[in-house]
Coordinates of C-alpha atoms and ligand atoms in Angstrom, one line a residue:
X15 CA -66.4 230.9 -1.3
X16 CA -67.0 229.0 -4.5
X17 CA -69.4 226.1 -4.1
X18 CA -69.2 224.0 -7.3
X19 CA -71.1 220.9 -6.2
X20 CA -72.8 219.9 -3.0
X21 CA -73.5 216.4 -1.9
X22 CA -75.1 215.2 1.3
X23 CA -76.9 212.2 2.6
X24 CA -79.3 211.1 5.3
X25 CA -80.1 207.6 6.5
X26 CA -83.7 206.4 6.0
X27 CA -84.6 205.7 9.6
X28 CA -88.2 206.8 9.5
X29 CA -89.3 210.4 10.0
X30 CA -86.4 213.0 10.4
X31 CA -86.0 214.5 13.9
X32 CA -85.2 218.0 15.0
X33 CA -81.5 217.4 15.1
X34 CA -81.5 216.3 11.4
X35 CA -83.6 219.3 10.6
X36 CA -81.6 222.0 12.4
X37 CA -78.2 220.3 11.9
X38 CA -78.6 219.4 8.2
X39 CA -81.9 219.6 6.3
X40 CA -82.7 223.3 6.9
X41 CA -79.3 224.1 5.5
X42 CA -79.8 221.7 2.5
X43 CA -82.9 223.8 1.7
X44 CA -81.3 227.2 1.9
X45 CA -78.2 226.1 -0.1
X46 CA -80.5 225.5 -3.1
X47 CA -80.4 229.2 -3.7
X48 CA -76.6 229.4 -3.5
X49 CA -75.5 226.5 -5.7
X50 CA -76.7 225.1 -9.0
X51 CA -75.3 221.6 -8.7
X52 CA -76.7 219.8 -5.7
X53 CA -77.1 216.1 -5.0
X54 CA -79.0 214.8 -1.9
X55 CA -79.3 211.1 -1.2
X56 CA -81.4 208.9 1.0
X57 CA -78.6 206.6 1.9
X58 CA -80.3 203.2 2.2
X59 CA -77.0 201.2 1.8
X60 CA -75.7 202.8 4.9
X61 CA -78.7 201.6 6.9
X62 CA -77.9 198.0 6.1
X63 CA -74.7 198.2 8.2
X64 CA -77.0 197.3 11.1
X65 CA -79.8 194.8 10.8
X66 CA -83.0 196.1 9.1
X67 CA -86.5 194.6 8.7
X68 CA -87.0 194.6 4.9
X69 CA -90.6 196.0 4.8
X70 CA -89.8 198.7 7.4
X71 CA -86.7 199.7 5.5
X72 CA -88.7 200.0 2.3
X73 CA -91.3 202.2 4.1
X74 CA -88.6 204.3 5.7
X75 CA -86.9 205.1 2.4
X76 CA -90.1 206.6 1.3
X77 CA -90.8 208.4 4.6
X78 CA -87.4 210.1 4.6
X79 CA -87.9 211.2 1.0
X80 CA -91.2 212.6 1.9
X81 CA -89.6 214.5 4.9
X82 CA -87.0 216.1 2.7
X83 CA -89.6 217.2 0.2
X84 CA -91.9 218.5 3.0
X85 CA -89.0 220.5 4.4
X86 CA -88.4 222.2 1.0
X87 CA -85.9 220.1 -0.8
X88 CA -87.0 220.9 -4.3
X89 CA -86.5 218.2 -7.0
X90 CA -86.3 221.0 -9.6
X91 CA -83.3 222.6 -7.9
X92 CA -81.6 219.5 -6.4
X93 CA -81.1 215.9 -7.5
X94 CA -82.8 213.8 -4.8
X95 CA -82.4 210.0 -5.1
X96 CA -82.1 206.7 -3.3
X97 CA -78.5 205.6 -3.0
X98 CA -78.9 202.0 -4.0
X99 CA -80.5 203.0 -7.3
X100 CA -77.0 204.2 -8.4
X101 CA -74.8 201.1 -8.3
X102 CA -71.6 203.1 -8.8
X103 CA -71.7 204.0 -5.0
X104 CA -70.9 200.4 -4.1
X105 CA -68.5 200.1 -7.0
X106 CA -66.4 203.1 -6.0
X107 CA -66.6 202.0 -2.4
X108 CA -64.7 198.8 -3.3
X109 CA -62.1 200.7 -5.3
X110 CA -61.5 203.1 -2.4
X111 CA -61.6 200.3 0.3
X112 CA -58.7 198.7 -1.4
X113 CA -56.7 201.8 -0.8
X114 CA -57.9 202.7 2.7
X115 CA -55.7 201.5 5.6
X116 CA -57.9 199.6 8.1
X117 CA -56.1 201.6 10.9
X118 CA -57.8 204.8 9.6
X119 CA -61.2 203.1 10.1
X120 CA -60.4 201.7 13.5
X121 CA -59.7 205.2 14.7
X122 CA -63.2 206.5 13.8
X123 CA -65.0 207.7 17.0
X124 CA -68.3 206.3 15.9
X125 CA -66.7 202.9 15.2
X126 CA -65.0 203.0 18.6
X127 CA -68.4 203.8 20.3
X128 CA -70.6 201.5 18.4
X129 CA -68.6 198.7 16.7
X130 CA -65.2 198.1 18.4
X131 CA -66.8 197.3 21.8
X132 CA -69.4 194.9 20.3
X133 CA -69.0 191.2 19.8
X134 CA -66.7 190.7 16.7
X135 CA -68.7 187.6 15.7
X136 CA -71.8 189.8 15.4
X137 CA -70.8 193.2 14.3
X138 CA -70.7 193.5 10.5
X139 CA -67.8 194.3 8.2
X140 CA -70.2 196.9 6.7
X141 CA -70.3 198.9 10.0
X142 CA -66.5 199.0 10.0
X143 CA -66.3 200.0 6.4
X144 CA -69.2 202.5 6.5
X145 CA -67.0 205.6 6.3
X146 CA -65.5 204.4 3.0
X147 CA -69.0 204.2 1.6
X148 CA -69.6 207.7 2.8
X149 CA -66.3 208.8 1.1
X150 CA -67.5 207.1 -2.1
X151 CA -70.8 208.9 -2.0
X152 CA -69.2 212.3 -1.9
X153 CA -66.3 211.6 -4.3
X154 CA -68.5 209.9 -6.9
X155 CA -70.0 213.3 -7.6
X156 CA -66.7 215.2 -7.1
X157 CA -68.5 217.3 -4.5
X158 CA -66.6 220.3 -3.2
X159 CA -68.9 220.9 -0.2
X160 CA -70.9 218.7 2.2
X161 CA -73.5 220.2 4.5
X162 CA -73.5 218.0 7.7
X163 CA -74.0 218.1 11.5
X164 CA -70.9 218.0 13.7
X165 CA -71.1 214.2 14.2
X166 CA -70.1 213.6 10.6
X167 CA -67.0 215.8 10.6
X168 CA -64.6 213.0 11.3
X169 CA -66.0 211.0 8.4
X170 CA -65.5 213.9 6.1
X171 CA -61.9 214.3 7.3
X172 CA -61.4 210.7 6.3
X173 CA -63.0 211.4 2.9
X174 CA -60.4 214.1 2.4
X175 CA -57.6 211.8 3.4
X176 CA -58.9 209.2 0.9
X177 CA -59.2 211.8 -1.9
X178 CA -55.7 213.1 -1.2
X179 CA -54.2 209.6 -1.3
X180 CA -56.0 208.7 -4.5
X181 CA -54.9 212.0 -6.1
X182 CA -51.3 211.5 -5.1
X183 CA -51.2 208.0 -6.9
X184 CA -53.4 208.7 -10.0
X185 CA -53.2 212.5 -10.4
X186 CA -55.7 215.2 -9.5
X187 CA -59.1 213.4 -9.7
X188 CA -61.2 214.4 -6.7
X189 CA -61.6 217.8 -5.0
X190 CA -61.0 217.6 -1.2
X191 CA -64.6 218.3 0.0
X192 CA -65.2 220.8 2.8
X193 CA -67.9 220.6 5.4
X194 CA -70.6 223.2 5.6
X195 CA -71.7 223.3 9.2
X196 CA -74.9 224.9 10.3
X197 CA -74.8 227.2 13.3
X198 CA -76.8 224.5 15.1
X199 CA -74.6 221.6 14.4
X200 CA -75.4 219.5 17.5
X201 CA -78.9 219.2 19.0
X202 CA -78.9 217.1 22.1
X203 CA -81.4 214.5 23.4
X204 CA -84.3 215.9 25.5
X205 CA -83.9 213.0 28.0
X206 CA -80.2 212.9 28.2
X207 CA -78.7 216.2 27.1
X208 CA -75.2 214.8 27.2
X209 CA -76.0 212.6 24.2
X210 CA -77.0 213.9 20.7
X211 CA -80.6 213.7 19.6
X212 CA -80.7 210.5 17.6
X213 CA -83.0 208.1 15.8
X214 CA -81.3 205.1 17.5
X215 CA -82.3 206.2 21.0
X216 CA -85.2 203.9 22.0
X217 CA -86.8 206.6 24.1
X218 CA -89.3 208.4 21.9
X219 CA -89.4 211.2 24.4
X220 CA -85.7 212.0 23.7
X221 CA -86.5 213.5 20.3
X222 CA -89.0 215.7 18.4
X223 CA -89.8 214.3 15.0
X224 CA -91.1 216.3 12.1
X225 CA -94.4 214.6 12.2
X226 CA -95.1 215.0 15.9
X227 CA -98.5 216.4 16.7
X228 CA -98.8 219.7 18.8
X229 CA -99.7 217.6 21.9
X230 CA -96.7 215.3 21.4
X231 CA -94.4 218.3 21.0
X232 CA -95.8 220.0 24.2
X233 CA -95.5 216.8 26.2
X234 CA -91.9 216.1 25.1
X235 CA -90.8 219.6 26.1
X236 CA -92.6 219.4 29.4
X237 CA -90.7 216.2 30.2
X238 CA -87.3 217.5 28.9
X239 CA -84.6 217.0 31.5
X240 CA -83.3 220.3 32.9
X241 CA -82.0 221.2 36.4
X242 CA -83.3 222.8 39.6
X243 CA -81.6 226.2 39.1
X244 CA -84.3 228.8 38.8
X245 CA -83.2 230.9 35.9
X246 CA -82.1 230.6 32.2
X247 CA -78.4 230.7 31.3
X248 CA -76.4 229.2 28.5
X249 CA -73.7 227.0 29.9
X250 CA -73.5 223.7 28.1
X251 CA -70.9 222.2 30.4
X252 CA -72.7 223.0 33.7
X253 CA -76.3 223.2 32.5
X254 CA -76.6 220.9 29.5
X255 CA -80.3 220.5 29.6
X256 CA -81.3 224.1 29.8
X257 CA -78.5 225.1 27.3
X258 CA -79.9 222.6 24.8
X259 CA -83.3 224.2 25.0
X260 CA -81.7 227.6 24.6
X261 CA -79.8 226.3 21.6
X262 CA -83.0 225.0 20.0
X263 CA -84.8 228.2 20.8
X264 CA -82.0 230.2 19.2
X265 CA -81.9 227.9 16.1
X266 CA -85.7 228.1 15.5
X267 CA -86.1 231.9 16.1
X268 CA -82.7 232.7 14.6
X269 CA -81.6 234.9 17.5
X270 CA -78.4 234.4 19.5
X271 CA -78.2 232.3 22.6
X272 CA -77.3 235.5 24.6
X273 CA -80.5 237.2 23.3
X274 CA -82.6 234.1 24.3
X275 CA -81.2 234.3 27.9
X276 CA -81.9 238.1 28.0
X277 CA -85.5 237.4 26.8
X278 CA -86.0 234.9 29.6
X279 CA -84.4 237.0 32.3
X280 CA -86.3 236.4 35.6
X281 CA -88.1 233.4 34.1
X282 CA -87.8 229.6 34.8
X283 CA -87.1 226.5 32.7
X284 CA -90.9 225.8 32.6
X285 CA -91.5 229.1 30.8
X286 CA -88.8 228.4 28.3
X287 CA -90.2 224.9 27.7
X288 CA -93.7 226.2 27.2
X289 CA -92.7 229.0 24.8
X290 CA -90.4 226.8 22.9
X291 CA -93.1 224.1 22.5
X292 CA -95.5 226.7 21.0
X293 CA -92.9 228.1 18.6
X294 CA -92.2 224.5 17.4
X295 CA -95.8 223.7 17.1
X296 CA -96.1 226.7 14.7
X297 CA -92.9 226.0 12.8
X298 CA -93.4 222.2 12.4
X299 CA -97.2 222.4 11.7
X300 CA -96.8 223.3 8.0
X301 CA -94.1 220.6 7.5
X302 CA -96.3 218.0 9.2
X303 CA -99.2 218.9 6.9
X304 CA -97.0 218.6 3.8
X305 CA -95.8 215.2 5.1
X306 CA -99.4 214.1 5.3
X307 CA -100.2 215.3 1.8
X308 CA -97.1 213.7 0.3
X309 CA -97.7 210.4 2.1
X310 CA -100.9 210.1 0.1
X311 CA -99.3 210.9 -3.2
X312 CA -97.2 207.8 -3.9
X313 CA -97.0 208.4 -7.6
X314 CA -95.3 211.8 -7.1
X315 CA -92.7 210.5 -4.7
X316 CA -91.9 207.6 -7.0
X317 CA -91.5 210.0 -9.9
X318 CA -89.1 212.2 -7.9
X319 CA -87.0 209.2 -7.0
X320 CA -87.0 207.8 -10.5
X321 CA -86.0 211.1 -12.1
X322 CA -83.4 211.7 -9.3
X323 CA -81.8 208.4 -9.8
X324 CA -81.5 208.9 -13.6
X325 CA -79.8 212.3 -13.1
X326 CA -77.5 211.0 -10.4
X327 CA -76.6 207.9 -12.5
X328 CA -75.6 210.1 -15.4
X329 CA -73.0 211.9 -13.3
X330 CA -71.9 208.8 -11.6
X331 CA -71.4 206.8 -14.8
X332 CA -69.3 209.5 -16.3
X333 CA -67.0 209.8 -13.2
X334 CA -66.7 206.1 -12.6
X335 CA -65.5 205.5 -16.2
X336 CA -62.7 207.9 -15.6
X337 CA -61.8 206.3 -12.3
X338 CA -61.8 202.7 -13.6
X339 CA -59.6 203.9 -16.4
X340 CA -57.2 205.5 -14.0
X341 CA -56.8 202.5 -11.8
X342 CA -56.3 200.2 -14.8
X343 CA -59.6 198.3 -15.0
X344 CA -60.6 199.7 -18.4
Ligands
TYM415 P1 -77.6 210.7 9.6 O1 -78.6 210.0 8.8 O2 -77.3 210.1 11.0 O3 -77.9 212.2 9.8 C1 -78.3 213.1 8.7 C2 -77.8 214.5 9.0 O4 -78.3 215.0 10.2 C3 -77.2 215.4 11.1 N1 -77.6 215.2 12.5 C4 -77.6 216.1 13.5 N2 -77.2 217.4 13.5 C5 -77.3 218.0 14.7 N3 -77.7 217.5 15.8 C6 -78.1 216.2 15.9 N4 -78.5 215.6 17.0 C7 -78.0 215.4 14.6 N5 -78.3 214.1 14.3 C8 -78.0 214.0 13.0 C9 -76.0 214.6 10.7 O5 -74.8 215.3 11.0 C10 -76.2 214.5 9.2 O6 -75.7 215.7 8.5 N6 -73.3 209.0 7.6 C11 -74.4 210.0 7.5 C12 -75.1 209.9 6.2 C13 -74.3 210.0 5.0 C14 -73.6 211.2 4.4 C15 -73.0 210.7 3.3 C16 -73.6 212.5 4.8 C17 -74.0 209.0 4.1 N7 -73.2 209.4 3.1 C18 -72.2 211.6 2.5 C19 -72.9 213.4 4.1 C20 -72.2 213.0 2.9 C21 -75.4 209.8 8.6 O7 -75.5 208.7 9.1 O8 -76.2 210.8 8.8

């Protein structure tokens, strides 16, 4: 597989959670040794598709950048930047919006779940158009591969449709970007294992965040919803809670789900919860420490974002000038 350029993004919604880490960020880090052209963005414009408190948004942009650095995203190997610092994202979004049938957007599962059922006098045009901004993010850099969790696959499919449609009108311009899915593409909520672990869940207990203390991690696993069956099996349909814990255990220890079940033969959910909590305390401890160090080094984080935006802008300016020429604007 030839990976020419990678792009991916994450919304600045505070500290990343375990789903972000296992589904995306961990892969972002390991890809740095497999590809020389990598662009990762803290996608602040996406956040604005739902209401945001300005001061909190500002703080969250920084916190998410800190999380990425603490996990091992390396500004010497990847471009890491804040989306709104590169205005060509919004520019390309408009150009692509004018070519994207609105029917494609109304079929997006996330829109159907979050937007279509809400009051049309409240829900924003931005929330509806959000997948076009995501397509613009990826296509602006002519990315060939996009590491994401499973919930973003449909948006990436749309990105490919948009790229294909543009290419068929104006000639081969964009590669059709392929997803890179991690083995642990879907981590579920600890409180409701039928829903994905998410930052928008208002129950703090539903997710482990990368800055949780050892006690918080232990408490959250102790309270994780499982069932009353007294053994450990992997059966997401019948036993979603226990299976989610097996998945997380498998992801963190890098052994298969079958091996996890064998290892816990004759044991109970409580044993799995306890052991998993200790493993995560060990794994997340160094990340939490780096987060604390970086939080107190504002100058460094600012420099990373300034340098990242300059490098991203250089690629974006180059590509947008070709695109505006192709569509007849220049
Ligand atoms: P976001 O910010 O919701 O999530 C960032 C990444 O984390 C993955 N993820 C998960 N993976 C496994 N289990 C979970 N519970 C879980 N929750 C989140 C997501 O799949 C994602 O990879 N629209 C995107 C951000 C975006 C983007 C892009 C991504 C904007 N432009 C261009 C790729 C390319 C989003 O809201 O991700």
